[in-house]
Coordinates of C-alpha atoms and ligand atoms in Angstrom, one line a residue:
X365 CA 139.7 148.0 105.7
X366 CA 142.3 147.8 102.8
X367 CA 144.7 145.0 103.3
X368 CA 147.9 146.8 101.7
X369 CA 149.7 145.2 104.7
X370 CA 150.2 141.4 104.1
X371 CA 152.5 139.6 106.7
X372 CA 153.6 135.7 106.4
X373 CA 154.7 134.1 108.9
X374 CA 156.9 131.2 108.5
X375 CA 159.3 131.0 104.6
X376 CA 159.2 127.4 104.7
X377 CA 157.9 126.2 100.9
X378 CA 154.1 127.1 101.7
X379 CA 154.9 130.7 103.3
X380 CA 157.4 131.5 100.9
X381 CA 154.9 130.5 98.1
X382 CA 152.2 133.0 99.8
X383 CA 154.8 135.3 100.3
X384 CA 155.3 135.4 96.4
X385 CA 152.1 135.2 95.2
X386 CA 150.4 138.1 97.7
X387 CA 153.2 140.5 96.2
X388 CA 152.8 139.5 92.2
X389 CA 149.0 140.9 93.8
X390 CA 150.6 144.0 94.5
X391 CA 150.5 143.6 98.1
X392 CA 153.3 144.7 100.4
X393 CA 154.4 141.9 102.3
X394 CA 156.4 141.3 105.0
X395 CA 158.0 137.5 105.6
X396 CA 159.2 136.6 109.2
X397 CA 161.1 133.4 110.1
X398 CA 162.7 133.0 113.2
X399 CA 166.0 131.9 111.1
X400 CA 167.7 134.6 108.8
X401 CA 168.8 131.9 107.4
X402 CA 165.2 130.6 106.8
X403 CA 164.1 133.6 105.3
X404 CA 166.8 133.8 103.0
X405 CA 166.4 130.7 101.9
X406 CA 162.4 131.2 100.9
X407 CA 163.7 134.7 99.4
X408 CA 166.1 132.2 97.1
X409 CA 163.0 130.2 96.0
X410 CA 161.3 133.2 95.4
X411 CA 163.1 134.9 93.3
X412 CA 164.0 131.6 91.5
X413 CA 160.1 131.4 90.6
X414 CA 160.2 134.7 89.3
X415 CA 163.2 134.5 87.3
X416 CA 161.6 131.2 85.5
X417 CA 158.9 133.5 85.1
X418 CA 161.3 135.9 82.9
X419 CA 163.0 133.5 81.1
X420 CA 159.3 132.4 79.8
X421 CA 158.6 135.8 78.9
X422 CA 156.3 136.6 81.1
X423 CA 157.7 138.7 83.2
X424 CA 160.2 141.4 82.2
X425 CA 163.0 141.9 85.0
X426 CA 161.9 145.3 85.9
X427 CA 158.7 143.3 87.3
X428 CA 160.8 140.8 89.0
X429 CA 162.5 143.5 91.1
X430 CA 159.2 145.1 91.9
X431 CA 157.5 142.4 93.2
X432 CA 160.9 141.4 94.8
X433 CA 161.3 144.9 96.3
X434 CA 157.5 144.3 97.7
X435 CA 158.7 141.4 99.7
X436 CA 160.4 142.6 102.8
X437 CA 162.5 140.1 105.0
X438 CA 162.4 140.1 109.0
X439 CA 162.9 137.9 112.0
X440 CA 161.4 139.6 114.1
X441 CA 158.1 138.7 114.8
X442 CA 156.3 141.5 116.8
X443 CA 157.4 144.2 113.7
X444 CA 156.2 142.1 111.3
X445 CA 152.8 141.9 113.0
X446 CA 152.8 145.5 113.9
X447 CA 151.5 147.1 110.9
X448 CA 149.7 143.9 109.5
X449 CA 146.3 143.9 107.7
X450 CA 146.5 140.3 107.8
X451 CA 148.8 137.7 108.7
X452 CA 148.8 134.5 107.6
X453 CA 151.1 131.8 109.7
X454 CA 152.6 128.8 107.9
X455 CA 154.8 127.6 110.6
X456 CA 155.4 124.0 110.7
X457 CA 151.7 121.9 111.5
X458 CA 152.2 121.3 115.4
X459 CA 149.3 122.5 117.6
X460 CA 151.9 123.7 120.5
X461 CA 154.0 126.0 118.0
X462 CA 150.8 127.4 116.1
X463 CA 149.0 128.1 119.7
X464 CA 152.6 130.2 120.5
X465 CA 152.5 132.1 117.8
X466 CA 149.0 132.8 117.4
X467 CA 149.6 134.3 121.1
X468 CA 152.0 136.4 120.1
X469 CA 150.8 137.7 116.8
X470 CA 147.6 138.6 119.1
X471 CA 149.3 140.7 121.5
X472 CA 151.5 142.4 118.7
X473 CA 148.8 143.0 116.0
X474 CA 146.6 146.0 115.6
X475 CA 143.0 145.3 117.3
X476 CA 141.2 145.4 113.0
X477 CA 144.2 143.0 111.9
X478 CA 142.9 139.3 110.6
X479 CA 144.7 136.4 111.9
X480 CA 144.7 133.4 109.4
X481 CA 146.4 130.3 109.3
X482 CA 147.0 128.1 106.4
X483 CA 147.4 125.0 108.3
X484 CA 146.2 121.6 106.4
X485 CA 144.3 120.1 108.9
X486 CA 144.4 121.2 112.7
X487 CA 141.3 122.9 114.2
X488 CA 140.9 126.7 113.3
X489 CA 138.7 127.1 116.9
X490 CA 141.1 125.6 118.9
X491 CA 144.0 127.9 117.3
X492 CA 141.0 131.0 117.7
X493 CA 140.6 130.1 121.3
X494 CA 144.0 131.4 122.2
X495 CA 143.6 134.6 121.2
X496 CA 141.4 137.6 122.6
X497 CA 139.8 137.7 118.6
X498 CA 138.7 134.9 117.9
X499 CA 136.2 136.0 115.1
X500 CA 138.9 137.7 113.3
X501 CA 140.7 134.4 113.3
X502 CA 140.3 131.9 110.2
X503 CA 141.7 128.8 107.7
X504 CA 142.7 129.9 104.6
X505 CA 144.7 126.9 103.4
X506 CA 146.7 127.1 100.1
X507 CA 147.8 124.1 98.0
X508 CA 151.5 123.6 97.2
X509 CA 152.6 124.4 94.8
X510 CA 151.4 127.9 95.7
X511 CA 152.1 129.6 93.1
X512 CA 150.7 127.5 90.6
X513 CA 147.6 126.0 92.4
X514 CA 143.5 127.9 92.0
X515 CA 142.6 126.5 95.2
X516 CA 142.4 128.0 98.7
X517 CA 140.1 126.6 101.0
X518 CA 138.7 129.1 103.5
X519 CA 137.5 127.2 106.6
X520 CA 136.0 129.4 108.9
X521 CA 136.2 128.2 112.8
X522 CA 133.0 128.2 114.9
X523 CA 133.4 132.3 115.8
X524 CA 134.5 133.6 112.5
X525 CA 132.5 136.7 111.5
X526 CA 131.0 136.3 108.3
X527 CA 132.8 140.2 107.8
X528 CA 136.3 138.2 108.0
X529 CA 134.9 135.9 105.6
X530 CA 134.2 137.6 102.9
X531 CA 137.1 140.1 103.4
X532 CA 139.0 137.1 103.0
X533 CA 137.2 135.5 100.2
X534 CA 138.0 138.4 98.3
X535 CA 141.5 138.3 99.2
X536 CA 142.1 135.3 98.1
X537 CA 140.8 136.5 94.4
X538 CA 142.8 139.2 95.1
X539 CA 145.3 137.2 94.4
X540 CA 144.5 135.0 91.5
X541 CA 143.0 132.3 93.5
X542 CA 139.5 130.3 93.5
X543 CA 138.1 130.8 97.3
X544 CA 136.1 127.7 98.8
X545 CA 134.3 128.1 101.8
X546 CA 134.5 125.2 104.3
X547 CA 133.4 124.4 107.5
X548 CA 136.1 123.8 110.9
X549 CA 136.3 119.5 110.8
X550 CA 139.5 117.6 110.8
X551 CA 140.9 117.8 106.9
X552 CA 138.4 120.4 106.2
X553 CA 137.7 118.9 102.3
X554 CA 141.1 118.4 100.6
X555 CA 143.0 116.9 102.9
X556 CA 139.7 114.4 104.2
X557 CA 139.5 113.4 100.8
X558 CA 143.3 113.6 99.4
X559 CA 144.9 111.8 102.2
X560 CA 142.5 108.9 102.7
X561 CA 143.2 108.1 98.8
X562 CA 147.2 108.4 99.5
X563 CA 147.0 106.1 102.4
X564 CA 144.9 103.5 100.4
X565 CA 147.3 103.7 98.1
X566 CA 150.3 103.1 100.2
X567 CA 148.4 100.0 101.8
X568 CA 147.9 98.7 97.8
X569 CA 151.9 98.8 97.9
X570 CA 151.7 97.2 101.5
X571 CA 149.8 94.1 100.8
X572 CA 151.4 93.8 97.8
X573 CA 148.7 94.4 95.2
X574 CA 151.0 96.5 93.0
X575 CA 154.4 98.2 92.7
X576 CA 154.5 102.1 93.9
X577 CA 155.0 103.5 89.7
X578 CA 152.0 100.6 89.0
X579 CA 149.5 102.2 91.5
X580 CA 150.8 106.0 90.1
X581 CA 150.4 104.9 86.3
X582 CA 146.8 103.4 87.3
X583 CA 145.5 106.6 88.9
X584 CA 147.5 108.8 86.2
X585 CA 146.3 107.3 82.9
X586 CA 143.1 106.1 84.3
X587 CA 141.8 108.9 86.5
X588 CA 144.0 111.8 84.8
X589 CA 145.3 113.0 88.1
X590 CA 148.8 114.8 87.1
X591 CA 150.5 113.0 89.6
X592 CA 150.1 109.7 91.1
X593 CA 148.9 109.7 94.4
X594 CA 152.5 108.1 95.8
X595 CA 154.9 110.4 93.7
X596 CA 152.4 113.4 95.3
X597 CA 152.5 112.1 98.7
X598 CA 156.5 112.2 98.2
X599 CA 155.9 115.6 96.9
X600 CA 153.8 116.7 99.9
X601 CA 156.2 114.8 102.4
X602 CA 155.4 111.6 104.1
X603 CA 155.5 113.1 107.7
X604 CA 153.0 116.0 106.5
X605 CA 151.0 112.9 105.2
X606 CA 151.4 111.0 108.9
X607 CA 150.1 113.4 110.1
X608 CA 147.0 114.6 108.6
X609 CA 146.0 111.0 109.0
X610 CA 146.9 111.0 112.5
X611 CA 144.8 114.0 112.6
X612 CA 141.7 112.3 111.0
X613 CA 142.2 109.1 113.0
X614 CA 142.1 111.5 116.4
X615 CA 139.6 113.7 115.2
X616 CA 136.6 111.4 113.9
X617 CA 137.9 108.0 116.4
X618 CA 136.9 105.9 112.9
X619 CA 138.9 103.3 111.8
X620 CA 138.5 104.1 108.4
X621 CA 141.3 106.8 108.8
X622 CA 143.9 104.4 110.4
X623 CA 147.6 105.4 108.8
X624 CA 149.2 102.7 107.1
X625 CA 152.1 100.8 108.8
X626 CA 154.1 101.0 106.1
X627 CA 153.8 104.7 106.2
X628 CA 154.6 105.0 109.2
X629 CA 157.9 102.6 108.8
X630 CA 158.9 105.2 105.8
X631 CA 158.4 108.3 108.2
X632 CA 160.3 106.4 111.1
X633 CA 163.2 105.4 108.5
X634 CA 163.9 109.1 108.1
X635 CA 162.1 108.7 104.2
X636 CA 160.0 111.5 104.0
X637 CA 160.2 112.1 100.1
X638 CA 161.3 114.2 97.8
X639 CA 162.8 116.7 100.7
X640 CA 164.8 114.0 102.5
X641 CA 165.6 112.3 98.7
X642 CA 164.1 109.0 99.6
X643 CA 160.7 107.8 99.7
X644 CA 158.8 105.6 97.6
X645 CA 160.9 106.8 94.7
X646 CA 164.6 108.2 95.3
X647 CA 165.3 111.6 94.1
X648 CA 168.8 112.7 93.1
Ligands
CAA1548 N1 156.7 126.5 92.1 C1 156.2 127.3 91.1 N2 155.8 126.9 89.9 C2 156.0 125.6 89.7 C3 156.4 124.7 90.6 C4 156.8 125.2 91.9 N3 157.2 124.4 92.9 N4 156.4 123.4 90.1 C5 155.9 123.5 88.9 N5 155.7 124.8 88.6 C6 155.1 125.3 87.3 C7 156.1 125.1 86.2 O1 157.0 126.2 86.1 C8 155.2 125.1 85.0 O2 154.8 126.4 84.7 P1 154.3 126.7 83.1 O3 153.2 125.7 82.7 O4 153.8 128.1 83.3 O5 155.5 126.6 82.3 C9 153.9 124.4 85.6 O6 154.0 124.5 87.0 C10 153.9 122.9 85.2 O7 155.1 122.3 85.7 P2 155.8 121.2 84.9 O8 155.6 121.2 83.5 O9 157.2 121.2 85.4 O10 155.2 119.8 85.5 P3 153.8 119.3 85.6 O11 153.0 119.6 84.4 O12 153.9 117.9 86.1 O13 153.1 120.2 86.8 C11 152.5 120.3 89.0 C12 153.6 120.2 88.1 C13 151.7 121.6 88.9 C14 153.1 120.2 90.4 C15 151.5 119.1 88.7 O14 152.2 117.9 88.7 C16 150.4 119.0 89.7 O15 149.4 119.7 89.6 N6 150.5 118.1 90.7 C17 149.5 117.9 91.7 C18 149.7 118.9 92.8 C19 148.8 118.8 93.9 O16 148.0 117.9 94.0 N7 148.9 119.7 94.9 C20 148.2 119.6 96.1 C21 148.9 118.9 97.1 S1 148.0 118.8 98.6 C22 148.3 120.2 99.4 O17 149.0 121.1 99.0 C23 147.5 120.4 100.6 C24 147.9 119.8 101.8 O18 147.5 120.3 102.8 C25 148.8 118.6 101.9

């Protein structure tokens, strides 16, 4: 099965980012939003990327509008599934919406068409179990930002066939990226390891051990991470970071995953980070 056919659903900043990279791959690709106004707006960011890209030189504009011309827009779910090798969903990380859509894309997707979602943390079987194929459905969870990031953690859920696997393994080279297999737990391995150190860090600021940019200079200059865990949970949103905990917390039932109250105060304020302009650092 050749998977010329590449469908993403959701242009939000992590479907848009997909979007990009599967047609710089040479994939035709087909982005869906519900909004036109959604999709047009991950088209923007798109073809932003790519025209940094040509201004660096390393891209000439004639490539811009062929990987542009790759990309094809739509809102209308059922066509974009239609002809899809593979979809991957992006939509926004509640359990209800993903379980929706994963119903849909079953019903309107060819029977050999793989069905992956590049959630952060919610359980690949559970979003399987709605659909009539469940082995053909999978994790394959991309780090923001997209196109820049080697990662892509492939979590296969409890009936993934080990054919989906590797057909997505190599995919994801495919496109540039370094495949990591990973069992279906809450997290999976970035986010159970990232997020616990975010949240740690946000209680440092709670009780008052340090200042938000001295906790980011400690783990930048003394650990050489390129951002500091608060200016990345900014970056990653403070809801998305809610959340993962949340999902943690539920999933294992161990304290040691508790969200912070302070983080929570932030994400009940309305400061959600860079993409609201305020959270622990204000953005202009
Ligand atoms: N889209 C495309 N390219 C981007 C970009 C974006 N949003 N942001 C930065 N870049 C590119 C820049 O164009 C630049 O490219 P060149 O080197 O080719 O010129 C390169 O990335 C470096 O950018 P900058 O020089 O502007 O800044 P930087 O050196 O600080 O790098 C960064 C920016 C790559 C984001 C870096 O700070 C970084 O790696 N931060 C950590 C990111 C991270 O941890 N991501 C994972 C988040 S967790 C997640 O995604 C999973 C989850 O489930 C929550």
């Amino acid at each position: 099965m050749s998977m010329g056919q590449f469908t993403v659903v959701g242009a939000g900043q992590m479907g848009s980012g997909i979007a990009q990279v599967a047609a710089q791959s040479g994939f035709q690709v087909c982005l869906m939003d519900l909004d036109e106004a959604y999709v047009q707006k991950g088209l923007k960011g798109i073809t932003k990327n790519l025209a940094r890209q040509v201004e660096k030189g390393r891209m000439t504009e004639g490539e811009k509008g062929e990987v542009l011309g790759r990309i094809r827009p739509t809102t209308n779910l059922r066509e974009a599934a239609g002809k899809a090798d593979i979809v991957v969903e992006a939509v926004v990380e509640n359990m209800q919406v993903k379980t929706d859509v994963f119903s849909q894309l079953d019903e309107a997707a060819p029977a050999h068409t793989i069905l992956a979602t590049n959630t952060s943390s919610l359980p690949i079987t559970e979003i399987a179990a709605v659909t009539r194929r469940p082995e053909q459905v999978i994790g394959m969870h991309f780090m923001n930002p997209v196109p820049v990031m080697k990662l892509v953690e492939v979590i296969r859920g409890l009936a993934t066939s080990d054919e989906v696997y590797h057909k997505v393994e190599q995919l994801a080279r495919e496109m540039g990226k370094n495949p990591v297999e990973v069992n279906d737990f809450p997290g999976f391995v970035a986010n159970r390891v990232l997020m616990p150190m975010i949240n740690e860090a946000i209680y440092a600021v709670y009780e008052g051990v340090a200042e938000p940019e001295a906790v980011d200079q400690v783990m930048k200059l003394g650990m050489n991470h390129p951002m500091g865990p608060l200016t990345l949970a900014d970056f990653i949103g403070l809801d998305t970071c809610l959340y993962i905990m949340e999902t943690l917390y539920d999933g294992f039932g161990d304290s040691k995953y508790r969200p912070c109250p302070l983080l929570r105060k932030y994400v009940k304020a309305g400061w959600l980070g860079k993409k609201t302009g305020r959270g622990f650092y204000t953005y202009g």
